[in-house]
Amino acid sequence: VPMHTIRRLYFYAVAFITFEVVLWGLIGLLRSILSTQVSAGGDALARALSLTLVGVPIFALHWMWAQRTSAADEEEHSSTLRAVFLYGALLATLIPITQNALALIDRTFISLAGLDSILAILGGSQTWVDNLIAIFMNAIAAAYFIRVLRRDWTSLTDTENFADIRRLYRYLWLLYSLLMVIFGAQQIIRFLLYIPSNLLGQMSRDLFINGLSLLLVGAPLWYFSWKTCQDALLQKGEPNSLLRLGVLYLLALAGVATVLSMGGSVVDMCLRWALGESMTASEFVSRVSGAISVALPLGVVWAYYGRWLHHDINTFGDESRRDGLRRLYYYILSLAGLVAAFVGMALLVSFILDVLVGRQIWGADLRLRVSAAIATLVVGLPLWLMTWPRMQAQALLQGSVGEFARRSVVRKSYLYLALFASVIGGMISAVTAVFRLLQAALGSQP
């Protein structure tokens, strides 16, 4: 690593840390001055003053060096570390603005509903003055760094480094806002599933209010973040960027994994009820409400971003690359289905053997085991059957398409991983079985 890169890393790292120290020191200072709680004023004021007095000169020294060298040297001006610092500073100021706005809105709704403010999802012990001060100070800092960024963009001769970090910045906002929307929807769905037992009761009102607050803040952020990412597709290098593909893969596969695991939990609970476990209808709804409330919003994410993933893959001009990207998606799903199907089958065979040899009588333990086995099998086997035959059929084709599929690194990795797990797992099982038989033959175990 060149010496000037290490030096650049040092100055920008120190500048970022001291910037945060100074900013939150000033926020703490204003909160102490305007606080109505006299008891906590002394320590808070001393802490804020110490952060500010120590941080200001160190930040000023390092940030002035960064600005001076950036103005004098084009390499410094367009460096990746400078872009990371500036976009990182924006994240470090705009996210606290969002969090404090969420805390302010949520706590207001909680108070209007007549509930204790401690039930708010964020800032339950804060005041509106605390939130407004944090919003105001972070907004000033964000405005300054937005101004610096705009000035840098107008004077850059090589924009590649800044474009890469800007793309990462946009998708971080997308993921952050989408998580807020998912969590907000999950809270509201859980509230709706609680309605039959306690309509608008104390236990569920905070779920609804927290979820509504998350949606009110997160939904507009998600809309503008996703719209920005979509509008950026008109720019050079954006449509086929690896980061965009990676995010779409992440969202689609995370949706699949969550929906299937939560679906398995619901199937398991249904089987336990059908096999005689004692529970009322309201208890059943209560037990499956958590899984359903997570599965529904993640199912929407899977459907929506899975469609965009396939759309983006189809935009590639190279047919072999399109097939390779599709293979990656299907082999990942096939591997997940294979593992779940194997686990479910192993649990089911273990249950059958225990019943056949009379090791255990029917009861709560066996009911839990058979329901878990069937639920895992019901989730995993259809997924594997929907994906593996499709990939196998492609690999058996004649011509270049089949040859590329057979030579695919993804396919070979899948096959060798399955073979490796089978051999090692079979060896461990065989060793265990022989060990138990020898123990019995030698009389050390019955």
mmCIF file of C-alpha atoms in Angstrom, residues 12-202:
data_model
loop_
_atom_site.group_PDB
_atom_site.id
_atom_site.type_symbol
_atom_site.label_atom_id
_atom_site.label_comp_id
_atom_site.label_asym_id
_atom_site.label_seq_id
_atom_site.Cartn_x
_atom_site.Cartn_y
_atom_site.Cartn_z
ATOM 1 C CA TYR A 12 -9.815 10.968 7.090
ATOM 2 C CA ALA A 13 -10.321 8.391 9.865
ATOM 3 C CA VAL A 14 -9.319 10.870 12.562
ATOM 4 C CA ALA A 15 -11.400 13.605 10.933
ATOM 5 C CA PHE A 16 -14.499 11.390 10.862
ATOM 6 C CA ILE A 17 -14.149 10.237 14.472
ATOM 7 C CA THR A 18 -13.507 13.741 15.808
ATOM 8 C CA PHE A 19 -16.345 15.133 13.684
ATOM 9 C CA GLU A 20 -18.741 12.743 15.422
ATOM 10 C CA VAL A 21 -17.230 13.606 18.811
ATOM 11 C CA VAL A 22 -17.674 17.330 18.222
ATOM 12 C CA LEU A 23 -21.177 17.007 16.770
ATOM 13 C CA TRP A 24 -22.554 14.929 19.607
ATOM 14 C CA GLY A 25 -20.645 16.994 22.120
ATOM 15 C CA LEU A 26 -22.455 20.092 20.834
ATOM 16 C CA ILE A 27 -25.769 18.242 20.865
ATOM 17 C CA GLY A 28 -25.142 17.177 24.458
ATOM 18 C CA LEU A 29 -24.169 20.749 25.349
ATOM 19 C CA LEU A 30 -27.389 22.212 23.948
ATOM 20 C CA ARG A 31 -29.447 19.476 25.584
ATOM 21 C CA SER A 32 -27.826 20.235 28.956
ATOM 22 C CA ILE A 33 -28.462 23.975 28.602
ATOM 23 C CA LEU A 34 -32.091 23.566 27.550
ATOM 24 C CA SER A 35 -32.873 20.555 29.762
ATOM 25 C CA THR A 36 -35.558 20.897 32.404
ATOM 26 C CA GLN A 37 -34.035 18.053 34.443
ATOM 27 C CA VAL A 38 -31.676 19.828 36.836
ATOM 28 C CA SER A 39 -30.432 16.657 38.546
ATOM 29 C CA ALA A 40 -28.655 15.288 35.485
ATOM 30 C CA GLY A 41 -27.313 18.653 34.301
ATOM 31 C CA GLY A 42 -23.859 18.682 35.904
ATOM 32 C CA ASP A 43 -22.417 15.436 34.572
ATOM 33 C CA ALA A 44 -24.025 15.858 31.154
ATOM 34 C CA LEU A 45 -22.692 19.411 30.817
ATOM 35 C CA ALA A 46 -19.166 18.373 31.829
ATOM 36 C CA ARG A 47 -19.182 15.469 29.378
ATOM 37 C CA ALA A 48 -20.443 17.634 26.518
ATOM 38 C CA LEU A 49 -17.901 20.384 27.181
ATOM 39 C CA SER A 50 -14.999 17.932 27.381
ATOM 40 C CA LEU A 51 -15.984 16.280 24.076
ATOM 41 C CA THR A 52 -16.316 19.627 22.342
ATOM 42 C CA LEU A 53 -13.174 21.284 23.710
ATOM 43 C CA VAL A 54 -10.959 18.293 22.935
ATOM 44 C CA GLY A 55 -12.551 17.394 19.609
ATOM 45 C CA VAL A 56 -12.730 20.785 17.872
ATOM 46 C CA PRO A 57 -8.986 21.488 17.435
ATOM 47 C CA ILE A 58 -8.205 17.896 16.375
ATOM 48 C CA PHE A 59 -11.028 17.854 13.841
ATOM 49 C CA ALA A 60 -10.112 21.291 12.501
ATOM 50 C CA LEU A 61 -6.453 20.301 12.029
ATOM 51 C CA HIS A 62 -7.191 17.081 10.143
ATOM 52 C CA TRP A 63 -10.120 18.394 8.081
ATOM 53 C CA MET A 64 -8.156 21.488 7.014
ATOM 54 C CA TRP A 65 -5.321 19.208 5.852
ATOM 55 C CA ALA A 66 -7.789 17.088 3.861
ATOM 56 C CA GLN A 67 -9.325 20.161 2.226
ATOM 57 C CA ARG A 68 -5.950 21.720 1.433
ATOM 58 C CA THR A 69 -4.456 18.581 -0.121
ATOM 59 C CA SER A 70 -7.682 17.931 -2.038
ATOM 60 C CA ALA A 71 -7.527 21.385 -3.603
ATOM 61 C CA ALA A 72 -3.847 20.992 -4.539
ATOM 62 C CA ASP A 73 -3.777 17.384 -5.815
ATOM 63 C CA GLU A 74 -6.259 15.831 -8.251
ATOM 64 C CA GLU A 75 -5.497 12.302 -6.998
ATOM 65 C CA GLU A 76 -6.406 13.337 -3.445
ATOM 66 C CA HIS A 77 -9.466 15.164 -4.736
ATOM 67 C CA SER A 78 -10.886 12.100 -6.523
ATOM 68 C CA SER A 79 -9.680 9.437 -4.070
ATOM 69 C CA THR A 80 -11.987 6.688 -2.817
ATOM 70 C CA LEU A 81 -11.207 7.527 0.815
ATOM 71 C CA ARG A 82 -12.396 11.092 0.365
ATOM 72 C CA ALA A 83 -15.638 9.828 -1.171
ATOM 73 C CA VAL A 84 -16.054 7.323 1.680
ATOM 74 C CA PHE A 85 -15.533 10.107 4.217
ATOM 75 C CA LEU A 86 -18.027 12.513 2.625
ATOM 76 C CA TYR A 87 -20.774 9.981 2.000
ATOM 77 C CA GLY A 88 -20.087 8.396 5.401
ATOM 78 C CA ALA A 89 -20.516 11.815 7.016
ATOM 79 C CA LEU A 90 -23.866 12.169 5.252
ATOM 80 C CA LEU A 91 -25.000 8.794 6.566
ATOM 81 C CA ALA A 92 -23.760 9.703 10.061
ATOM 82 C CA THR A 93 -25.902 12.858 10.046
ATOM 83 C CA LEU A 94 -28.994 11.952 8.017
ATOM 84 C CA ILE A 95 -29.656 8.632 9.792
ATOM 85 C CA PRO A 96 -29.732 10.308 13.255
ATOM 86 C CA ILE A 97 -32.134 12.890 11.782
ATOM 87 C CA THR A 98 -34.378 10.026 10.659
ATOM 88 C CA GLN A 99 -34.102 8.216 13.985
ATOM 89 C CA ASN A 100 -34.919 11.318 16.004
ATOM 90 C CA ALA A 101 -37.841 12.186 13.733
ATOM 91 C CA LEU A 102 -39.130 8.637 14.204
ATOM 92 C CA ALA A 103 -38.732 8.918 17.983
ATOM 93 C CA LEU A 104 -40.566 12.260 18.028
ATOM 94 C CA ILE A 105 -43.482 11.007 15.896
ATOM 95 C CA ASP A 106 -43.784 7.680 17.699
ATOM 96 C CA ARG A 107 -43.675 9.198 21.174
ATOM 97 C CA THR A 108 -46.298 11.771 20.166
ATOM 98 C CA PHE A 109 -48.678 9.060 18.947
ATOM 99 C CA ILE A 110 -48.013 6.971 22.057
ATOM 100 C CA SER A 111 -48.906 9.950 24.288
ATOM 101 C CA LEU A 112 -52.058 10.739 22.266
ATOM 102 C CA ALA A 113 -53.151 7.120 22.768
ATOM 103 C CA GLY A 114 -52.775 7.517 26.526
ATOM 104 C CA LEU A 115 -49.916 5.037 26.851
ATOM 105 C CA ASP A 116 -46.612 5.332 28.688
ATOM 106 C CA SER A 117 -43.960 6.917 26.434
ATOM 107 C CA ILE A 118 -41.494 4.182 27.434
ATOM 108 C CA LEU A 119 -43.423 1.901 25.027
ATOM 109 C CA ALA A 120 -42.155 3.948 22.071
ATOM 110 C CA ILE A 121 -39.821 1.973 19.836
ATOM 111 C CA LEU A 122 -37.194 4.727 20.016
ATOM 112 C CA GLY A 123 -36.455 7.560 22.422
ATOM 113 C CA GLY A 124 -38.922 6.525 25.102
ATOM 114 C CA SER A 125 -37.006 8.430 27.776
ATOM 115 C CA GLN A 126 -36.223 11.478 25.625
ATOM 116 C CA THR A 127 -38.076 14.771 25.258
ATOM 117 C CA TRP A 128 -39.129 16.664 22.137
ATOM 118 C CA VAL A 129 -36.364 19.185 22.888
ATOM 119 C CA ASP A 130 -33.768 16.387 22.817
ATOM 120 C CA ASN A 131 -35.004 15.200 19.433
ATOM 121 C CA LEU A 132 -35.278 18.661 17.890
ATOM 122 C CA ILE A 133 -31.755 19.604 18.987
ATOM 123 C CA ALA A 134 -30.329 16.404 17.456
ATOM 124 C CA ILE A 135 -32.280 16.989 14.237
ATOM 125 C CA PHE A 136 -31.193 20.643 14.011
ATOM 126 C CA MET A 137 -27.485 20.046 14.648
ATOM 127 C CA ASN A 138 -27.277 17.029 12.351
ATOM 128 C CA ALA A 139 -29.129 18.972 9.656
ATOM 129 C CA ILE A 140 -26.541 21.781 9.811
ATOM 130 C CA ALA A 141 -23.680 19.284 9.497
ATOM 131 C CA ALA A 142 -25.447 17.415 6.676
ATOM 132 C CA ALA A 143 -26.038 20.665 4.781
ATOM 133 C CA TYR A 144 -22.321 21.505 5.017
ATOM 134 C CA PHE A 145 -21.183 18.112 3.678
ATOM 135 C CA ILE A 146 -23.805 18.175 0.912
ATOM 136 C CA ARG A 147 -22.321 21.526 -0.133
ATOM 137 C CA VAL A 148 -18.785 20.083 -0.097
ATOM 138 C CA LEU A 149 -19.921 17.063 -2.125
ATOM 139 C CA ARG A 150 -21.660 19.169 -4.759
ATOM 140 C CA ARG A 151 -18.577 21.349 -5.121
ATOM 141 C CA ASP A 152 -16.384 18.255 -5.481
ATOM 142 C CA TRP A 153 -18.637 16.720 -8.141
ATOM 143 C CA THR A 154 -18.483 19.881 -10.274
ATOM 144 C CA SER A 155 -14.657 19.917 -10.234
ATOM 145 C CA LEU A 156 -13.859 16.182 -10.560
ATOM 146 C CA THR A 157 -12.089 15.050 -13.723
ATOM 147 C CA ASP A 158 -12.275 11.344 -12.800
ATOM 148 C CA THR A 159 -15.635 10.504 -11.198
ATOM 149 C CA GLU A 160 -15.347 6.695 -11.040
ATOM 150 C CA ASN A 161 -14.400 6.456 -7.342
ATOM 151 C CA PHE A 162 -17.083 8.911 -6.268
ATOM 152 C CA ALA A 163 -19.680 7.159 -8.458
ATOM 153 C CA ASP A 164 -18.921 3.795 -6.832
ATOM 154 C CA ILE A 165 -19.286 5.161 -3.304
ATOM 155 C CA ARG A 166 -22.423 7.123 -4.252
ATOM 156 C CA ARG A 167 -23.960 3.899 -5.554
ATOM 157 C CA LEU A 168 -23.139 2.144 -2.259
ATOM 158 C CA TYR A 169 -24.599 5.126 -0.348
ATOM 159 C CA ARG A 170 -27.880 4.902 -2.274
ATOM 160 C CA TYR A 171 -28.305 1.175 -1.705
ATOM 161 C CA LEU A 172 -27.500 1.511 2.002
ATOM 162 C CA TRP A 173 -30.386 3.990 2.234
ATOM 163 C CA LEU A 174 -32.574 1.541 0.336
ATOM 164 C CA LEU A 175 -31.792 -1.318 2.744
ATOM 165 C CA TYR A 176 -32.171 0.897 5.821
ATOM 166 C CA SER A 177 -35.547 2.297 4.752
ATOM 167 C CA LEU A 178 -36.810 -1.107 3.584
ATOM 168 C CA LEU A 179 -36.014 -2.612 6.997
ATOM 169 C CA MET A 180 -38.116 0.128 8.593
ATOM 170 C CA VAL A 181 -41.023 -0.639 6.266
ATOM 171 C CA ILE A 182 -40.767 -4.399 6.876
ATOM 172 C CA PHE A 183 -40.600 -4.000 10.644
ATOM 173 C CA GLY A 184 -43.467 -1.489 10.617
ATOM 174 C CA ALA A 185 -45.662 -3.817 8.552
ATOM 175 C CA GLN A 186 -44.753 -6.721 10.827
ATOM 176 C CA GLN A 187 -45.857 -4.783 13.910
ATOM 177 C CA ILE A 188 -49.195 -3.814 12.344
ATOM 178 C CA ILE A 189 -49.907 -7.380 11.150
ATOM 179 C CA ARG A 190 -49.240 -8.705 14.666
ATOM 180 C CA PHE A 191 -51.682 -6.105 15.985
ATOM 181 C CA LEU A 192 -54.325 -7.233 13.500
ATOM 182 C CA LEU A 193 -53.869 -10.846 14.570
ATOM 183 C CA TYR A 194 -54.378 -9.790 18.212
ATOM 184 C CA ILE A 195 -57.710 -8.034 17.497
ATOM 185 C CA PRO A 196 -60.007 -11.055 18.128
ATOM 186 C CA SER A 197 -58.752 -11.424 21.694
ATOM 187 C CA ASN A 198 -58.338 -7.809 22.720
ATOM 188 C CA LEU A 199 -59.707 -5.129 20.404
ATOM 189 C CA LEU A 200 -57.510 -2.039 20.657
ATOM 190 C CA GLY A 201 -56.333 -3.181 24.049
ATOM 191 C CA GLN A 202 -53.351 -1.965 26.050
#
